[in-house]
Each structure stands twice: as structure tokens, then as C-alpha cells.
Short mmCIF file of C-alpha atoms and ligand atoms in Angstrom, two decimals:
data_model
loop_
_atom_site.label_atom_id
_atom_site.label_comp_id
_atom_site.label_asym_id
_atom_site.label_seq_id
_atom_site.Cartn_x
_atom_site.Cartn_y
_atom_site.Cartn_z
CA MET A 864 -51.77 30.84 -8.84
CA ALA A 865 -50.50 33.86 -6.99
CA ILE A 866 -48.35 33.52 -4.22
CA HIS A 867 -47.83 35.70 -1.37
CA SER A 868 -45.73 36.36 1.61
CA PHE A 869 -46.08 37.65 5.14
CA SER A 870 -43.53 39.33 7.15
CA PRO A 871 -44.00 41.61 10.22
CA ASP A 872 -42.85 44.59 8.04
CA MET A 873 -45.37 43.54 5.66
CA THR A 874 -48.04 43.40 7.57
CA THR A 875 -47.74 46.38 9.06
CA THR A 876 -48.20 48.21 5.60
CA PRO A 877 -52.09 48.49 4.88
CA THR A 878 -51.98 47.47 1.44
CA THR A 879 -50.64 44.37 2.05
CA ARG A 880 -53.41 43.22 4.64
CA MET A 881 -55.88 41.04 3.40
CA SER A 882 -59.17 39.80 4.94
CA THR A 883 -61.59 37.00 4.62
CA ALA A 884 -63.65 39.03 2.23
CA THR A 885 -60.97 39.28 -0.29
CA THR A 886 -59.69 35.52 -0.46
CA SER A 887 -61.32 32.51 -1.31
CA GLY A 888 -62.33 29.61 0.68
CA GLY A 889 -60.65 27.00 -2.20
CA ARG A 890 -60.81 23.56 -1.73
CA ALA A 891 -64.10 22.69 -0.34
CA GLY A 892 -66.11 22.70 -3.51
CA SER A 893 -63.81 20.23 -5.36
CA VAL A 894 -64.37 17.58 -2.79
CA PRO A 895 -66.75 14.86 -3.58
CA VAL A 896 -69.65 14.34 -1.12
CA ASP A 897 -69.46 10.99 0.93
CA THR A 898 -72.47 9.39 -0.35
CA ALA A 899 -72.25 6.98 2.62
CA ARG A 900 -72.10 9.88 5.33
CA PRO A 901 -73.31 12.92 3.47
CA TRP A 902 -73.39 14.83 6.58
CA LYS A 903 -69.35 15.03 6.37
CA LEU A 904 -68.06 18.62 6.22
CA PRO A 905 -65.77 19.49 3.52
CA PRO A 906 -61.89 19.58 4.46
CA PRO A 907 -61.29 22.58 6.55
CA ARG A 908 -59.63 25.81 5.03
CA THR A 909 -56.11 26.99 5.54
CA TYR A 910 -56.23 30.17 7.60
CA ILE A 911 -53.28 32.50 8.04
CA PHE A 912 -53.71 34.68 10.94
CA ILE A 913 -51.05 37.60 10.82
CA ASN A 914 -50.23 40.28 13.58
CA ALA A 915 -51.77 37.73 16.05
CA THR A 916 -50.95 37.78 19.97
CA VAL A 917 -50.66 34.25 20.71
CA VAL A 918 -51.35 33.42 24.59
CA ASP A 919 -49.31 30.84 25.92
CA PRO A 920 -50.68 28.99 29.22
CA VAL A 921 -47.28 27.35 29.83
CA ALA A 922 -45.09 30.15 30.09
CA ALA A 923 -47.85 32.59 31.31
CA THR A 924 -46.87 34.98 28.53
CA VAL A 925 -48.81 36.48 25.57
CA VAL A 926 -46.23 36.72 22.12
CA PRO A 927 -47.53 39.68 19.82
CA GLY A 928 -46.60 39.61 16.38
CA GLN A 929 -47.07 36.30 15.14
CA ILE A 930 -48.00 34.89 12.00
CA VAL A 931 -50.19 31.63 12.59
CA LYS A 932 -51.25 29.27 9.83
CA ILE A 933 -53.32 26.32 10.44
CA SER A 934 -54.32 23.68 7.68
CA ASN A 935 -56.25 20.22 7.60
CA GLY A 936 -57.41 21.36 10.81
CA ALA A 937 -54.05 21.39 12.65
CA VAL A 938 -51.88 24.55 13.58
CA ASP A 939 -48.93 24.30 10.76
CA SER A 940 -46.74 26.93 11.82
CA ILE A 941 -46.41 30.05 14.15
CA SER A 942 -43.65 32.34 12.74
CA SER A 943 -42.72 35.99 11.66
CA PHE A 944 -43.19 35.24 8.16
CA VAL A 945 -45.12 32.70 6.12
CA TYR A 946 -45.83 31.98 2.15
CA THR A 947 -49.16 31.36 1.30
CA THR A 948 -51.26 31.24 -1.67
CA ASP A 949 -55.01 32.41 -2.97
CA GLU A 950 -56.24 29.60 -1.32
CA ALA A 951 -55.43 30.75 2.14
CA THR A 952 -57.76 32.60 4.28
CA VAL A 953 -56.27 35.81 5.81
CA VAL A 954 -57.28 37.25 8.96
CA ASP A 955 -55.91 40.28 10.69
CA LEU A 956 -55.84 39.51 14.26
CA GLU A 957 -54.38 42.94 15.18
CA GLY A 958 -55.14 43.94 18.72
CA ARG A 959 -56.57 40.37 19.33
CA TYR A 960 -55.35 37.12 21.24
CA LEU A 961 -55.26 33.67 19.88
CA CYS A 962 -55.98 31.49 22.69
CA PRO A 963 -56.01 27.47 22.87
CA GLY A 964 -59.54 26.24 23.07
CA LEU A 965 -60.96 25.69 26.65
CA ILE A 966 -61.48 22.26 28.21
CA ASP A 967 -64.30 21.64 30.73
CA CYS A 968 -63.62 18.82 32.69
CA HIS A 969 -66.35 18.28 34.71
CA VAL A 970 -69.83 18.78 32.60
CA HIS A 971 -72.89 16.39 32.41
CA VAL A 972 -74.20 17.21 28.80
CA ALA A 973 -77.22 14.55 29.39
CA ALA A 974 -78.29 16.86 32.45
CA VAL A 975 -80.47 18.89 29.84
CA PRO A 976 -82.48 21.98 30.30
CA GLY A 977 -86.11 22.13 29.71
CA GLY A 978 -87.87 19.49 32.42
CA GLY A 979 -90.31 17.14 31.07
CA GLY A 980 -92.66 17.12 28.28
CA GLY A 981 -96.26 16.79 28.68
CA GLY A 982 -96.36 18.59 32.52
CA GLY A 983 -93.75 15.90 33.78
CA GLN A 984 -90.56 17.01 35.65
CA SER A 985 -88.11 14.79 33.97
CA PRO A 986 -87.48 14.16 30.26
CA GLY A 987 -87.32 10.55 29.41
CA ALA A 988 -84.15 9.10 27.81
CA GLU A 989 -85.36 9.65 24.31
CA ALA A 990 -86.22 13.42 24.84
CA ALA A 991 -82.66 14.43 26.97
CA LEU A 992 -80.79 12.57 24.05
CA LEU A 993 -82.62 14.57 21.74
CA ARG A 994 -81.40 17.88 23.70
CA GLN A 995 -77.67 16.73 24.11
CA PRO A 996 -76.69 18.43 20.35
CA TRP A 997 -78.35 21.60 21.63
CA VAL A 998 -76.03 21.69 24.58
CA CYS A 999 -73.22 20.57 23.09
CA GLY A 1000 -73.43 23.42 20.64
CA GLN A 1001 -73.96 25.77 23.43
CA MET A 1002 -70.64 24.88 25.30
CA LEU A 1003 -68.59 25.06 22.05
CA ALA A 1004 -70.21 28.62 21.56
CA ARG A 1005 -68.86 29.61 25.11
CA GLY A 1006 -65.48 28.29 24.10
CA PHE A 1007 -65.17 24.91 25.06
CA THR A 1008 -63.75 23.30 22.24
CA SER A 1009 -63.59 19.90 24.51
CA VAL A 1010 -65.40 18.31 27.55
CA ARG A 1011 -64.69 15.70 29.76
CA ASP A 1012 -68.63 14.68 30.42
CA ALA A 1013 -68.26 12.94 34.30
CA GLY A 1014 -71.68 10.89 33.79
CA GLY A 1015 -74.21 10.41 31.26
CA ALA A 1016 -72.87 11.06 28.04
CA GLY A 1017 -72.71 8.08 25.48
CA VAL A 1018 -70.22 7.08 22.67
CA ALA A 1019 -73.10 7.57 20.15
CA LEU A 1020 -73.06 11.45 20.88
CA ARG A 1021 -69.21 11.55 21.14
CA ASP A 1022 -69.14 9.96 17.81
CA ALA A 1023 -71.62 11.96 16.09
CA ILE A 1024 -70.04 15.21 16.89
CA GLU A 1025 -66.44 13.83 15.57
CA ASP A 1026 -68.42 12.74 12.86
CA ASP A 1027 -69.50 16.27 11.75
CA VAL A 1028 -73.40 15.65 12.31
CA PHE A 1029 -73.63 18.22 14.61
CA PRO A 1030 -71.15 20.92 16.10
CA GLY A 1031 -70.05 20.29 19.61
CA PRO A 1032 -66.87 20.04 21.73
CA ARG A 1033 -64.50 17.17 21.51
CA LEU A 1034 -66.24 14.76 24.21
CA PHE A 1035 -64.16 12.82 26.51
CA LEU A 1036 -66.75 10.56 28.60
CA CYS A 1037 -66.84 8.13 31.48
CA GLY A 1038 -70.30 6.57 30.47
CA LYS A 1039 -71.97 6.21 33.64
CA ALA A 1040 -70.76 6.75 37.14
CA LEU A 1041 -70.37 3.90 39.55
CA ALA A 1042 -72.68 4.39 42.46
CA PRO A 1043 -73.15 1.77 45.11
CA THR A 1044 -76.56 1.66 47.00
CA GLY A 1045 -77.67 4.30 49.11
CA SER A 1046 -75.04 6.76 47.81
CA HIS A 1047 -74.91 9.77 46.00
CA GLY A 1048 -75.96 8.94 42.27
CA TYR A 1049 -78.50 5.91 43.73
CA ALA A 1050 -81.72 7.62 43.44
CA ASP A 1051 -80.58 8.72 40.23
CA ALA A 1052 -79.57 5.52 38.34
CA HIS A 1053 -82.79 4.29 39.51
CA ALA A 1054 -85.51 6.73 39.68
CA GLY A 1055 -83.86 9.18 36.76
CA GLY A 1056 -84.04 11.64 39.32
CA GLY A 1057 -82.10 13.04 41.93
CA PRO A 1058 -79.53 15.28 43.43
CA PRO A 1059 -78.47 18.16 41.24
CA CYS A 1060 -74.70 17.20 41.46
CA CYS A 1061 -73.85 14.18 39.56
CA GLY A 1062 -77.62 13.42 39.08
CA SER A 1063 -80.03 15.10 37.32
CA GLU A 1064 -83.36 15.13 36.50
CA SER A 1065 -82.98 13.49 33.02
CA ALA A 1066 -81.75 10.29 32.34
CA ALA A 1067 -79.56 8.14 34.74
CA LEU A 1068 -76.17 9.38 34.82
CA SER A 1069 -74.90 6.74 37.08
CA VAL A 1070 -75.13 2.97 37.63
CA VAL A 1071 -75.38 1.26 40.93
CA ALA A 1072 -72.71 -1.21 41.48
CA ASP A 1073 -72.24 -3.30 45.04
CA GLY A 1074 -69.16 -5.51 45.52
CA VAL A 1075 -66.13 -6.34 43.85
CA ASP A 1076 -67.84 -8.29 41.16
CA GLU A 1077 -70.29 -5.52 40.37
CA VAL A 1078 -67.65 -2.90 40.32
CA VAL A 1079 -65.36 -4.99 38.37
CA ARG A 1080 -68.32 -5.71 35.68
CA ALA A 1081 -69.46 -1.96 35.71
CA THR A 1082 -66.14 -0.60 34.98
CA ARG A 1083 -65.38 -2.94 31.96
CA GLU A 1084 -68.83 -2.43 30.73
CA GLN A 1085 -68.12 1.73 30.87
CA ILE A 1086 -65.03 0.94 29.15
CA ARG A 1087 -66.60 -1.72 26.56
CA GLN A 1088 -68.71 1.69 25.69
CA GLY A 1089 -66.16 3.77 25.08
CA ALA A 1090 -65.32 5.43 28.30
CA ALA A 1091 -61.96 7.53 28.55
CA PHE A 1092 -61.74 7.33 32.44
CA ILE A 1093 -63.99 5.78 35.23
CA LYS A 1094 -65.92 8.08 37.63
CA MET A 1095 -66.75 6.62 41.16
CA MET A 1096 -68.84 8.15 43.86
CA GLY A 1097 -66.46 8.21 46.30
CA SER A 1098 -68.50 10.32 48.82
CA GLY A 1099 -71.89 11.84 49.55
CA GLY A 1100 -73.26 14.72 47.69
CA ALA A 1101 -73.74 18.44 47.62
CA SER A 1102 -77.81 18.20 47.94
CA THR A 1103 -77.72 15.88 51.11
CA SER A 1104 -80.19 13.54 52.51
CA PRO A 1105 -79.76 11.76 55.66
CA ALA A 1106 -78.01 8.84 53.59
CA ASP A 1107 -75.98 10.84 51.47
CA ARG A 1108 -73.81 12.75 53.19
CA PRO A 1109 -70.64 14.65 51.93
CA SER A 1110 -68.49 13.04 54.50
CA SER A 1111 -69.28 9.56 53.84
CA ALA A 1112 -66.94 7.24 51.93
CA TYR A 1113 -68.78 4.86 50.03
CA PHE A 1114 -66.95 2.39 48.56
CA THR A 1115 -64.95 -0.22 50.24
CA ARG A 1116 -61.36 -0.64 49.68
CA ALA A 1117 -61.55 -3.97 47.64
CA GLU A 1118 -64.32 -2.36 45.45
CA ALA A 1119 -62.16 0.87 45.10
CA ARG A 1120 -59.03 -0.92 44.29
CA ALA A 1121 -60.90 -3.39 41.57
CA ALA A 1122 -62.14 -0.56 39.66
CA HIS A 1123 -58.59 0.90 39.72
CA GLU A 1124 -57.12 -2.33 38.68
CA VAL A 1125 -59.62 -2.97 35.82
CA ALA A 1126 -59.28 0.69 34.74
CA ALA A 1127 -55.51 0.88 34.73
CA SER A 1128 -55.08 -2.44 32.89
CA CYS A 1129 -57.10 -0.84 29.92
CA GLY A 1130 -55.02 2.54 30.03
CA VAL A 1131 -57.79 4.75 31.63
CA HIS A 1132 -57.83 6.14 35.27
CA VAL A 1133 -60.27 6.21 37.82
CA THR A 1134 -61.70 9.64 39.31
CA ALA A 1135 -63.71 9.87 42.32
CA HIS A 1136 -66.28 12.43 43.50
CA ALA A 1137 -65.07 13.09 46.97
CA TYR A 1138 -65.66 16.43 49.09
CA THR A 1139 -63.97 15.51 52.34
CA PRO A 1140 -60.22 14.77 53.54
CA ARG A 1141 -61.30 11.36 54.81
CA ALA A 1142 -63.30 10.45 51.38
CA ILE A 1143 -60.53 11.73 49.08
CA ARG A 1144 -58.05 10.18 50.89
CA HIS A 1145 -59.44 6.78 50.86
CA ALA A 1146 -60.14 7.31 47.09
CA VAL A 1147 -56.64 7.97 46.47
CA GLU A 1148 -55.04 5.40 48.58
CA ASN A 1149 -57.00 2.95 46.55
CA GLY A 1150 -55.94 3.96 43.26
CA ALA A 1151 -57.79 7.14 41.99
CA ARG A 1152 -55.97 9.55 39.79
CA GLY A 1153 -58.49 12.39 39.78
CA ILE A 1154 -60.58 13.96 42.58
CA GLU A 1155 -64.06 15.73 41.53
CA HIS A 1156 -64.77 18.73 43.91
CA GLY A 1157 -62.70 18.21 46.75
CA ASN A 1158 -64.07 21.29 48.73
CA PHE A 1159 -62.94 20.33 52.23
CA LEU A 1160 -59.30 19.46 50.98
CA ASP A 1161 -56.50 20.21 53.56
CA ASP A 1162 -53.32 20.67 53.68
CA PRO A 1163 -52.28 17.16 54.28
CA THR A 1164 -54.38 15.81 51.77
CA ALA A 1165 -53.42 17.91 49.43
CA GLU A 1166 -49.65 17.35 49.79
CA LEU A 1167 -50.89 13.64 49.49
CA MET A 1168 -52.59 14.51 46.09
CA ALA A 1169 -49.61 16.56 44.80
CA GLU A 1170 -47.18 13.54 45.77
CA ARG A 1171 -49.22 11.12 43.78
CA GLY A 1172 -50.05 13.50 40.79
CA VAL A 1173 -53.53 13.33 41.43
CA TRP A 1174 -55.71 15.71 39.40
CA LEU A 1175 -58.53 18.12 41.35
CA THR A 1176 -61.39 18.97 39.31
CA PRO A 1177 -63.53 21.74 41.42
CA SER A 1178 -66.74 22.91 40.55
CA LEU A 1179 -67.23 25.96 42.33
CA VAL A 1180 -70.18 27.56 40.01
CA ALA A 1181 -72.42 24.57 40.77
CA HIS A 1182 -72.57 25.64 44.17
CA GLU A 1183 -72.99 29.14 43.34
CA ALA A 1184 -75.99 28.33 41.02
CA ALA A 1185 -77.51 26.29 43.64
CA THR A 1186 -76.91 29.25 46.04
CA THR A 1187 -78.51 31.66 44.15
CA GLY A 1188 -80.57 29.84 41.31
CA GLY A 1189 -78.75 32.12 39.07
CA GLY A 1190 -80.37 35.11 40.29
CA GLY A 1191 -77.23 36.50 42.01
CA ASP A 1192 -78.10 36.07 45.82
CA ARG A 1193 -74.91 36.79 47.68
CA ARG A 1194 -76.26 35.79 51.50
CA PRO A 1195 -73.81 35.13 53.96
CA SER A 1196 -73.12 31.39 54.53
CA LEU A 1197 -75.29 29.53 57.31
CA ALA A 1198 -74.08 26.24 57.30
CA ALA A 1199 -70.89 25.48 59.00
CA THR A 1200 -70.24 21.67 57.97
CA PRO A 1201 -70.85 19.46 55.35
CA ASP A 1202 -73.23 17.56 56.86
CA ASP A 1203 -75.28 20.22 58.53
CA GLN A 1204 -78.98 18.98 58.22
CA SER A 1205 -80.28 21.44 59.66
CA SER A 1206 -79.59 24.27 57.31
CA SER A 1207 -81.50 24.53 53.80
CA SER A 1208 -79.75 23.23 50.70
CA GLU A 1209 -79.01 26.56 49.88
CA ALA A 1210 -77.12 27.02 52.90
CA ARG A 1211 -75.12 23.83 52.39
CA SER A 1212 -74.31 25.01 48.80
CA ARG A 1213 -73.22 28.47 50.33
CA SER A 1214 -71.02 26.74 52.68
CA LEU A 1215 -69.75 23.95 49.93
CA LEU A 1216 -68.77 27.05 47.82
CA GLU A 1217 -66.90 28.94 50.71
CA ALA A 1218 -65.04 25.72 51.44
CA GLY A 1219 -64.43 25.21 48.01
CA LEU A 1220 -62.53 28.62 47.30
CA LYS A 1221 -60.45 27.72 50.24
CA SER A 1222 -59.75 24.22 49.09
CA LEU A 1223 -58.42 25.99 45.55
CA ALA A 1224 -55.84 27.89 47.59
CA VAL A 1225 -54.79 24.80 49.39
CA ALA A 1226 -54.49 22.65 46.44
CA HIS A 1227 -52.27 25.21 44.67
CA LYS A 1228 -49.98 25.98 47.52
CA ALA A 1229 -49.53 22.30 47.95
CA GLY A 1230 -48.71 21.96 43.98
CA VAL A 1231 -51.71 20.04 42.96
CA SER A 1232 -52.44 19.93 39.73
CA ILE A 1233 -55.77 21.86 39.12
CA CYS A 1234 -58.31 21.54 36.71
CA HIS A 1235 -61.46 23.21 35.04
CA GLY A 1236 -64.99 22.13 36.23
CA SER A 1237 -68.35 23.26 36.29
CA ASP A 1238 -70.84 20.42 37.14
CA LEU A 1239 -74.15 22.19 36.29
CA PRO A 1240 -77.32 20.66 35.72
CA GLY A 1241 -79.91 21.44 33.52
CA PRO A 1242 -80.73 25.21 32.69
CA GLN A 1243 -77.91 26.24 35.07
CA GLN A 1244 -75.58 25.22 32.29
CA ALA A 1245 -76.02 28.74 31.21
CA GLU A 1246 -73.45 29.82 33.97
CA GLN A 1247 -70.88 27.52 32.87
CA SER A 1248 -68.47 30.29 32.10
CA ARG A 1249 -68.90 31.95 35.58
CA GLU A 1250 -66.38 29.19 36.75
CA PHE A 1251 -63.48 31.21 35.67
CA ALA A 1252 -64.80 34.62 37.82
CA LEU A 1253 -64.77 32.67 40.96
CA ARG A 1254 -61.42 30.70 40.47
CA ALA A 1255 -60.14 34.32 39.47
CA ARG A 1256 -61.05 35.42 43.19
CA VAL A 1257 -58.26 32.88 44.62
CA LEU A 1258 -55.77 31.84 41.74
CA ASP A 1259 -53.54 33.93 39.66
CA ALA A 1260 -55.05 34.09 36.04
CA ALA A 1261 -52.15 31.68 34.31
CA THR A 1262 -53.54 29.26 36.75
CA VAL A 1263 -57.00 29.98 36.13
CA LEU A 1264 -56.04 29.45 32.30
CA ARG A 1265 -53.68 26.06 32.51
CA GLY A 1266 -56.79 24.36 34.48
CA ALA A 1267 -59.01 24.72 31.52
CA THR A 1268 -56.09 24.22 28.63
CA THR A 1269 -52.64 22.38 29.46
CA ASN A 1270 -53.74 20.65 32.69
CA ALA A 1271 -56.91 19.48 31.26
CA ALA A 1272 -55.01 18.32 28.09
CA ARG A 1273 -52.36 16.22 30.55
CA MET A 1274 -55.34 14.70 32.57
CA LEU A 1275 -56.92 13.75 29.04
CA GLY A 1276 -53.79 12.34 27.79
CA GLN A 1277 -54.17 14.65 25.16
CA GLU A 1278 -50.91 16.98 26.04
CA ALA A 1279 -49.30 16.46 22.82
CA ARG A 1280 -52.42 17.85 20.77
CA LEU A 1281 -54.82 19.72 22.74
CA GLY A 1282 -54.16 22.94 25.28
CA GLN A 1283 -51.98 24.89 23.33
CA VAL A 1284 -51.42 26.95 19.95
CA ARG A 1285 -48.54 24.93 19.17
CA GLU A 1286 -47.06 23.59 15.94
CA GLY A 1287 -48.64 19.96 15.05
CA PHE A 1288 -51.40 20.78 17.61
CA ALA A 1289 -55.40 20.68 16.70
CA ALA A 1290 -56.30 23.88 15.51
CA ASP A 1291 -58.83 24.19 18.69
CA LEU A 1292 -58.39 28.10 19.11
CA LEU A 1293 -60.44 31.07 20.44
CA VAL A 1294 -59.98 34.66 19.06
CA LEU A 1295 -60.65 36.91 22.09
CA GLY A 1296 -60.89 40.55 22.20
CA ALA A 1297 -58.61 41.17 25.83
CA ASN A 1298 -55.95 39.23 27.47
CA PRO A 1299 -57.09 36.17 29.59
CA LEU A 1300 -53.78 36.01 31.36
CA ALA A 1301 -54.25 39.89 32.31
CA ASP A 1302 -57.75 39.00 33.59
CA ALA A 1303 -59.13 35.61 34.00
CA GLU A 1304 -62.68 36.99 34.09
CA VAL A 1305 -62.49 37.59 30.55
CA LEU A 1306 -63.22 33.78 29.76
CA ALA A 1307 -66.16 34.16 31.98
CA GLU A 1308 -67.86 36.49 29.51
CA PRO A 1309 -67.64 34.42 26.23
CA GLU A 1310 -70.57 36.62 24.96
CA ARG A 1311 -68.50 40.03 25.09
CA TRP A 1312 -64.77 38.71 24.58
CA CYS A 1313 -64.84 35.54 22.84
CA LEU A 1314 -64.86 36.90 19.36
CA ALA A 1315 -64.54 33.82 17.43
CA VAL A 1316 -64.28 29.68 18.14
CA VAL A 1317 -62.01 27.45 15.97
CA LYS A 1318 -62.46 23.65 16.65
CA ALA A 1319 -60.23 21.36 14.23
CA GLY A 1320 -59.63 24.38 12.10
CA ARG A 1321 -62.97 25.37 11.39
CA VAL A 1322 -64.68 28.61 12.57
CA CYS A 1323 -67.50 26.89 14.55
CA VAL A 1324 -68.73 30.00 16.07
CA SER A 1325 -68.22 33.69 15.26
CA ARG A 1326 -69.31 36.70 17.16
CA TRP A 1327 -67.13 39.12 14.94
CA ASP A 1328 -67.97 40.06 11.12
CA GLU A 1329 -64.28 39.62 9.83
CA MET A 1330 -63.97 35.64 10.65
CA PRO A 1331 -67.35 34.54 9.58
CA GLU A 1332 -68.37 30.67 10.27
CA ASP A 1333 -67.34 28.25 8.10
CA VAL A 1334 -69.14 25.49 8.86
CA HIS A 1335 -71.23 25.12 5.65
CA ARG A 1336 -73.48 21.89 5.10
CA ARG A 1337 -73.58 20.73 1.55
CA ALA A 1338 -76.91 19.52 -0.37
CA TRP A 1339 -77.25 15.90 -0.67
ZN1 ZN B 2021 -69.96 14.96 41.70
ZN1 ZN B 2022 -71.04 15.82 38.43
#
């Protein structure tokens, strides 16, 4: 077995450079197939990335000339010198950036595209479920190695990805969102159809719960089914109806506190869909540790959130997509208030987008920890990465990146293993062709800039010949 070493001097000498074409993947073939779970992938390879420029969202800097070794699905070492063997695959990342895998904190993978079969508008629960692996694969291809599902995804999907049945992001889910009668999510919970935000044309993303007893039962039920957090419909929605206004705050104090008490006792947090200061304050004062959307956030409410360490997960691209239908229409806002029923839903979405951009600045100024979200339903999920470009209009690039890396990891309680390129952390990595700390819009164009997506040490997606995908299934 030959042993090689790499140092900055050696790696600048062309004769010592190696590529995937000249080295072996090593151990995979020697590991017996797990006959009980024959879909399990072989152990991940050992990779050594030389000449890597490591993106550090914490320090908001890039560190060039690094040698990053990953093995057994984790970052083994980051140094300027490393020993290796023929079993390691060496990839020269000269001129490229090694970025932590991205985390989208507000998705609905169950809100699948495609409509219903047989001429229907909504896919049934089974059709929706069968499409979810495809949706997950697309999110992974956009560079999202983890996602937080804010209503609809089930534990079987999460576990199937974890078990290698098909590729997808790490999934952190809340089960179904809790929605009181008549609220945002109510129609979805009853009819399998509803508004585009936190509801969808697919199987229900929400469950109705009225009164303390039902809220307690529903909270426990989501936790029983593997929820990593609890989602409550804390106000009306973007697609307003007369009874579903963004300014409404639905749950009573007793209901909200009951959910918080049950969740906290099980070590999970409550987050609330809420748009207005009134609804946000109601949620925060009754135990919520997260706010979804928060488009009309004002200074005093932002200061309350910062003081209590409450996370904000905006989802601006959902409003842009609702405004343009994905077609790029940029007409000016027509709706002046969130509850303006005289305007069209497109005008209301435009109003929500403009308000949401302002709320980002308000939150950032107050010191609120901002997380990345998209909240897109159905075919609009194709616009998922555009959220980065919208945020880049009002936030610096480091803040944009932290929202999808370190802040997201902390909200998920995963700050010791996700969100950074760091020794001992999961090898969830992106190889980028440009620096996302110089221009956050790099993250908005994965097809152009994201050369490879590594999750748990495997090259799951590649757009670069020097780093081919290595998720190879074995015959059974
Ligand atoms: Zn929502
Ligand atoms: Zn949502």
C-alpha cells in the first residue's frame, strides 16, 4: 500500500497532483451486502480535497489552500498537510470553494408538483407520497443537504432517506401543523386542498385542534410520530379569505401555552406561522421559540424576539412566486395592508414580499437570528434557490449564508455537526465555482455554480467531471 503525503508545497507541483481518475474508491466492494436491507449503500469513500478554499460562515471569511480529508461520512481533518493512502480519492479544488451544505428551514416536501391524475386537481395521499422522493432529490440537487419540513412530511420519508432507500436531504419534520377551526390550514386539513402557504393541493399538511385538550393531544401525536418541532398556525395566511386574515391570531393563550408545555417537556420547540406584530407577540409571549414568515415585523417586536432568542424564518420567495407565477412579472405593489380584501391575491403577495424585505432589515438590526426558508408549494418549488437572491437585496452575504448554515443548525439543535466545514462535523459539503461570501446570489444559481453536492461523505450530485457521483447501488 503506497502512502502519499500532501503539503502546500507539494500540491503546487503538477506531478504530485492526483485526480479521481487515477485513484481507487477502495473498500466499497469488500463490504458484504446487508441482506435485510439490501438498499444500504456501501460505506462512503475517503476523499482528500486539496487546494480547497474553505468557506467559513462564522468568521465570514474564506480560507484558501486547505487540505480537507473526509472519511466515514464526516470531516476528518482540515490542515495544510495530510497523509493518505491509495484508498483515498484525491480531488484538486484549485479555484473552487468548499461550502457547508445548505439547510432550508421552511419547506413542504408533501406539497408535490404535478396536480392530480385522471384530470383531478389534487393528487391523493398515495400519489403525493410517491412523488416526495423526487421532490427530495431535487432539493438535494439544489445544494440543500438538510431541510426542515413545516408541515406534511412523515417519519417514513425521513427514515427512508436516512436508510439510503433513495437520496434526499436530512429531514427535520413537525408532522402536521396544528390549526384551529377556520384558520390558515383548516381547509387543507379537511379537504386536502387550500391556500398555497402552509397548505397545498396535495395531502393535508395540517391537523385541526381546538381547545387545550385537542392541542395537547395533537402536540403529543406529532411528537409520537417523530416530530423534531411543533408548528402552530399562529395567524392567517398569505392567500387570504374573509376568515383567514394575516392579522388574526388564532390560538388562545391557554392553547398556545399548552402546546409549548408539552413540546418543551419532550425537548422540542414550538414555532408559529405569524405575519403581524400582534400575532408574533402573541406566539412569543406564549412560548414559541420560532416565527415563520414574520413579514410585518416592527422594531419593538423584533427586539422582543432578539431578547428571547426567538428564531425568524422568512420565506420571501413564496410571495414572489405567487406574484409572478414564476414568470418574472415585477409590477408594483397594489395592496397597502395585509388584510386588504379589495385587491387580488397577486397584489397581496406583492405587498407581503415588499413588507417581508423590510422585515429582514428590521430583524437584522435588532439582532434576531434569521434562518433560511422558502415555503414553496407544488411546481413553484423549482424557485427554491431564488430566496438567496431576494435576501441579498437587503442583507450582507454572510448573514444570508448563516441563515442556511450556522443559524439553521442551531435552530435544529444540530450546531455540533451541521452548518460548518469543520473537523468532526458531518461531511455535508458543496463545491462551488464562486465565493458565496462575496456574492450570495451564487447560492441562487445552483445549476451554474454548485459543482457538486456531498452529503454524509458521498457525492450525491455532480455537475463537474472531476468529481463524479459515487452513490452506486449494488445488485441484490
Ligand atoms: Zn405559513
Ligand atoms: Zn409553510
